[in-house]
Amino acid sequence: MNMLAELFSFKGGVKPVSHKAESADCAIQTAPLPARLIVPLRQSAGAAALCLVEVGQKVAKGQRIGAAEGVFSSATHAPTSGTVVAIGPQAIPHPSGLAAPCVTIEADGEERWGEKTPIDWRTADPAALRDFLRDAGIVGLGGATFPSHIKLKPADAEAYRGRIPTLVINGAECEPWITCDDRLMRERAAGILAG
């Protein structure tokens, strides 16, 4: 008898109904902008980002409001333009039910973007690219929101220099109801390929 059969007395496991049809054929739509947005400074199991703003400060959409703190951390950004009205612990959507440090922004409705700093990925040093990803807040979209800059650092980076010619993008959606990756690949494929 194999070990799994000894551990579990049932066959198969749970296979929830996928519910993909409800949204797979619906175009992407813009959600209305809420009056207030609460941005957790802790985005993963790692350290919370170091808060870079103060109460009363005006912020622009995309502006970095939290800097990565430690190795297993990533930056956080303002989701819209507005005014920082609170900084402190807030309840967050997490199974633990615990509060986390957050920045609360009162939206001004302007959706004014902050300054964007591009990087030339063709000529940039790999370490500079990883720092750029960390500071851009790029993380995995699974439950752990694992920082992408860590995933892209081989244990022996020097041995791989110039030997990784392909980027693989995981567009699989295994959870019920979720079709956002599917819709993005259908509607915005050119943007995805452009990076």
CSV table of C-alpha atoms in Angstrom, one decimal:
chain,number,residue,atom,x,y,z
A,1,MET,CA,0.0,0.0,0.0
A,2,ASN,CA,1.4,3.4,-0.9
A,3,MET,CA,2.0,6.1,1.7
A,4,LEU,CA,-0.8,8.5,0.5
A,5,ALA,CA,-3.4,5.7,0.8
A,6,GLU,CA,-2.3,5.2,4.4
A,7,LEU,CA,-2.5,8.9,5.2
A,8,PHE,CA,-5.9,9.6,3.7
A,9,SER,CA,-9.0,7.4,4.0
A,10,PHE,CA,-10.9,9.0,1.0
A,11,LYS,CA,-10.3,8.9,-2.7
A,12,GLY,CA,-9.9,11.9,-5.0
A,13,GLY,CA,-10.1,15.0,-2.8
A,14,VAL,CA,-12.1,18.1,-3.4
A,15,LYS,CA,-12.9,19.4,-6.9
A,16,PRO,CA,-15.0,22.6,-6.6
A,17,VAL,CA,-17.1,23.8,-9.6
A,18,SER,CA,-14.9,26.1,-11.6
A,19,HIS,CA,-17.5,28.9,-12.4
A,20,LYS,CA,-15.3,30.1,-15.2
A,21,ALA,CA,-18.1,30.6,-17.7
A,22,GLU,CA,-19.6,33.5,-15.6
A,23,SER,CA,-16.8,35.8,-16.5
A,24,ALA,CA,-14.6,34.2,-19.2
A,25,ASP,CA,-16.5,35.9,-22.0
A,26,CYS,CA,-17.0,39.3,-20.3
A,27,ALA,CA,-14.7,42.2,-21.3
A,28,ILE,CA,-12.5,43.8,-18.8
A,29,GLN,CA,-14.2,46.7,-17.1
A,30,THR,CA,-13.0,49.6,-14.9
A,31,ALA,CA,-14.3,49.5,-11.4
A,32,PRO,CA,-15.5,52.7,-9.8
A,33,LEU,CA,-12.9,54.6,-7.7
A,34,PRO,CA,-13.7,54.3,-4.0
A,35,ALA,CA,-13.5,57.5,-1.8
A,36,ARG,CA,-10.9,55.9,0.5
A,37,LEU,CA,-8.3,53.2,-0.1
A,38,ILE,CA,-6.4,51.3,2.6
A,39,VAL,CA,-3.0,50.1,1.4
A,40,PRO,CA,-1.3,47.4,3.6
A,41,LEU,CA,2.4,48.0,4.0
A,42,ARG,CA,2.8,44.2,4.6
A,43,GLN,CA,2.1,42.5,1.3
A,44,SER,CA,3.6,39.1,2.1
A,45,ALA,CA,4.9,36.8,4.9
A,46,GLY,CA,8.1,39.0,4.9
A,47,ALA,CA,8.7,42.3,6.5
A,48,ALA,CA,6.3,45.2,6.1
A,49,ALA,CA,7.4,48.0,3.8
A,50,LEU,CA,9.0,51.1,5.5
A,51,CYS,CA,6.4,53.9,5.3
A,52,LEU,CA,7.6,56.8,3.2
A,53,VAL,CA,4.7,59.2,3.6
A,54,GLU,CA,3.1,61.3,6.3
A,55,VAL,CA,-0.5,62.1,7.3
A,56,GLY,CA,-1.6,65.1,5.2
A,57,GLN,CA,0.8,64.5,2.4
A,58,LYS,CA,-0.6,64.6,-1.2
A,59,VAL,CA,0.4,61.5,-3.3
A,60,ALA,CA,0.2,60.6,-7.0
A,61,LYS,CA,-1.0,57.4,-8.5
A,62,GLY,CA,1.9,54.9,-8.6
A,63,GLN,CA,4.0,56.9,-6.2
A,64,ARG,CA,6.0,54.7,-3.8
A,65,ILE,CA,4.5,55.0,-0.3
A,66,GLY,CA,6.4,52.1,1.2
A,67,ALA,CA,10.0,51.0,0.6
A,68,ALA,CA,11.1,47.3,0.7
A,69,GLU,CA,12.5,46.5,4.2
A,70,GLY,CA,14.8,43.4,4.2
A,71,VAL,CA,15.3,40.7,1.7
A,72,PHE,CA,11.7,39.2,1.7
A,73,SER,CA,9.9,42.5,1.1
A,74,SER,CA,8.7,44.7,-1.7
A,75,ALA,CA,7.6,48.3,-2.2
A,76,THR,CA,4.0,49.5,-2.0
A,77,HIS,CA,2.5,52.3,-4.1
A,78,ALA,CA,-0.5,54.6,-4.1
A,79,PRO,CA,-3.3,53.1,-6.1
A,80,THR,CA,-4.6,56.6,-6.9
A,81,SER,CA,-3.9,60.3,-6.3
A,82,GLY,CA,-5.1,61.9,-3.2
A,83,THR,CA,-4.2,62.7,0.4
A,84,VAL,CA,-2.8,60.4,3.1
A,85,VAL,CA,-5.4,60.6,6.0
A,86,ALA,CA,-4.2,57.9,8.3
A,87,ILE,CA,-1.2,55.6,8.9
A,88,GLY,CA,-1.5,52.8,11.3
A,89,PRO,CA,-2.9,49.3,12.0
A,90,GLN,CA,-6.0,48.3,10.0
A,91,ALA,CA,-7.9,45.1,9.6
A,92,ILE,CA,-6.8,43.4,6.4
A,93,PRO,CA,-8.3,40.7,4.3
A,94,HIS,CA,-6.3,37.8,5.7
A,95,PRO,CA,-7.5,34.5,7.3
A,96,SER,CA,-5.6,35.4,10.6
A,97,GLY,CA,-7.9,38.3,11.2
A,98,LEU,CA,-5.0,40.3,12.5
A,99,ALA,CA,-4.4,44.0,11.7
A,100,ALA,CA,-1.4,45.2,9.8
A,101,PRO,CA,0.3,48.6,9.3
A,102,CYS,CA,-1.5,50.5,6.5
A,103,VAL,CA,-1.7,53.8,4.7
A,104,THR,CA,-5.2,55.2,4.2
A,105,ILE,CA,-5.6,57.5,1.1
A,106,GLU,CA,-8.6,59.8,0.5
A,107,ALA,CA,-8.9,59.8,-3.3
A,108,ASP,CA,-9.1,63.2,-5.1
A,109,GLY,CA,-10.8,61.6,-8.2
A,110,GLU,CA,-8.1,63.0,-10.5
A,111,GLU,CA,-6.2,59.7,-11.0
A,112,ARG,CA,-3.0,61.8,-11.5
A,113,TRP,CA,0.0,59.7,-12.1
A,114,GLY,CA,3.4,60.3,-10.5
A,115,GLU,CA,6.7,60.4,-12.4
A,116,LYS,CA,7.6,57.1,-14.1
A,117,THR,CA,11.2,56.0,-14.2
A,118,PRO,CA,11.8,53.6,-17.1
A,119,ILE,CA,14.7,51.1,-17.2
A,120,ASP,CA,16.3,49.6,-20.3
A,121,TRP,CA,16.1,45.9,-19.5
A,122,ARG,CA,18.4,45.1,-22.5
A,123,THR,CA,21.4,46.9,-21.0
A,124,ALA,CA,20.7,47.0,-17.3
A,125,ASP,CA,22.8,44.9,-14.9
A,126,PRO,CA,20.8,41.9,-13.5
A,127,ALA,CA,21.1,43.2,-10.0
A,128,ALA,CA,19.7,46.6,-11.1
A,129,LEU,CA,16.8,44.9,-12.8
A,130,ARG,CA,16.0,42.9,-9.6
A,131,ASP,CA,16.2,46.2,-7.6
A,132,PHE,CA,13.9,47.8,-10.1
A,133,LEU,CA,11.3,45.0,-9.7
A,134,ARG,CA,11.6,45.2,-5.9
A,135,ASP,CA,11.0,49.0,-5.9
A,136,ALA,CA,8.2,48.6,-8.4
A,137,GLY,CA,6.4,46.2,-6.0
A,138,ILE,CA,6.3,43.3,-8.5
A,139,VAL,CA,5.1,40.2,-6.6
A,140,GLY,CA,3.5,36.9,-7.3
A,141,LEU,CA,-0.3,36.9,-7.2
A,142,GLY,CA,-0.7,33.7,-5.2
A,143,GLY,CA,-1.6,33.8,-1.6
A,144,ALA,CA,2.0,34.4,-0.5
A,145,THR,CA,2.6,37.4,-2.8
A,146,PHE,CA,6.2,36.2,-3.1
A,147,PRO,CA,8.5,39.1,-4.2
A,148,SER,CA,9.5,38.5,-7.8
A,149,HIS,CA,13.0,40.0,-7.4
A,150,ILE,CA,13.8,37.0,-5.1
A,151,LYS,CA,12.5,34.4,-7.7
A,152,LEU,CA,14.8,35.9,-10.3
A,153,LYS,CA,18.0,35.6,-8.4
A,154,PRO,CA,19.7,32.2,-9.0
A,155,ALA,CA,21.7,30.8,-6.1
A,156,ASP,CA,24.8,31.1,-8.3
A,157,ALA,CA,24.0,34.2,-10.4
A,158,GLU,CA,27.4,34.5,-12.0
A,159,ALA,CA,27.1,30.9,-13.4
A,160,TYR,CA,23.8,31.9,-15.2
A,161,ARG,CA,24.9,35.3,-16.6
A,162,GLY,CA,23.7,35.5,-20.2
A,163,ARG,CA,22.3,31.9,-20.1
A,164,ILE,CA,18.6,32.6,-19.3
A,165,PRO,CA,17.2,33.6,-22.7
A,166,THR,CA,13.5,32.9,-21.9
A,167,LEU,CA,10.9,34.4,-19.6
A,168,VAL,CA,8.0,32.1,-18.7
A,169,ILE,CA,4.8,33.8,-17.7
A,170,ASN,CA,2.3,31.7,-15.7
A,171,GLY,CA,-1.1,32.5,-16.9
A,172,ALA,CA,-2.8,29.4,-15.5
A,173,GLU,CA,-5.8,30.0,-13.3
A,174,CYS,CA,-6.6,27.1,-11.0
A,175,GLU,CA,-9.0,28.8,-8.5
A,176,PRO,CA,-12.8,28.9,-9.1
A,177,TRP,CA,-14.3,32.1,-10.5
A,178,ILE,CA,-10.9,33.6,-11.6
A,179,THR,CA,-10.6,34.5,-15.3
A,180,CYS,CA,-8.5,37.7,-15.1
A,181,ASP,CA,-5.3,36.3,-16.6
A,182,ASP,CA,-7.4,34.7,-19.4
A,183,ARG,CA,-9.0,38.1,-20.2
A,184,LEU,CA,-5.7,40.0,-20.0
A,185,MET,CA,-4.1,37.6,-22.4
A,186,ARG,CA,-7.0,37.9,-24.8
A,187,GLU,CA,-7.5,41.7,-24.7
A,188,ARG,CA,-3.9,42.9,-23.9
A,189,ALA,CA,-1.6,40.3,-25.4
A,190,ALA,CA,0.6,42.9,-27.1
A,191,GLY,CA,1.2,44.7,-23.8
A,192,ILE,CA,2.0,41.5,-22.1
A,193,LEU,CA,4.6,40.6,-24.8
A,194,ALA,CA,6.0,44.1,-24.6
A,195,GLY,CA,6.5,43.6,-20.9
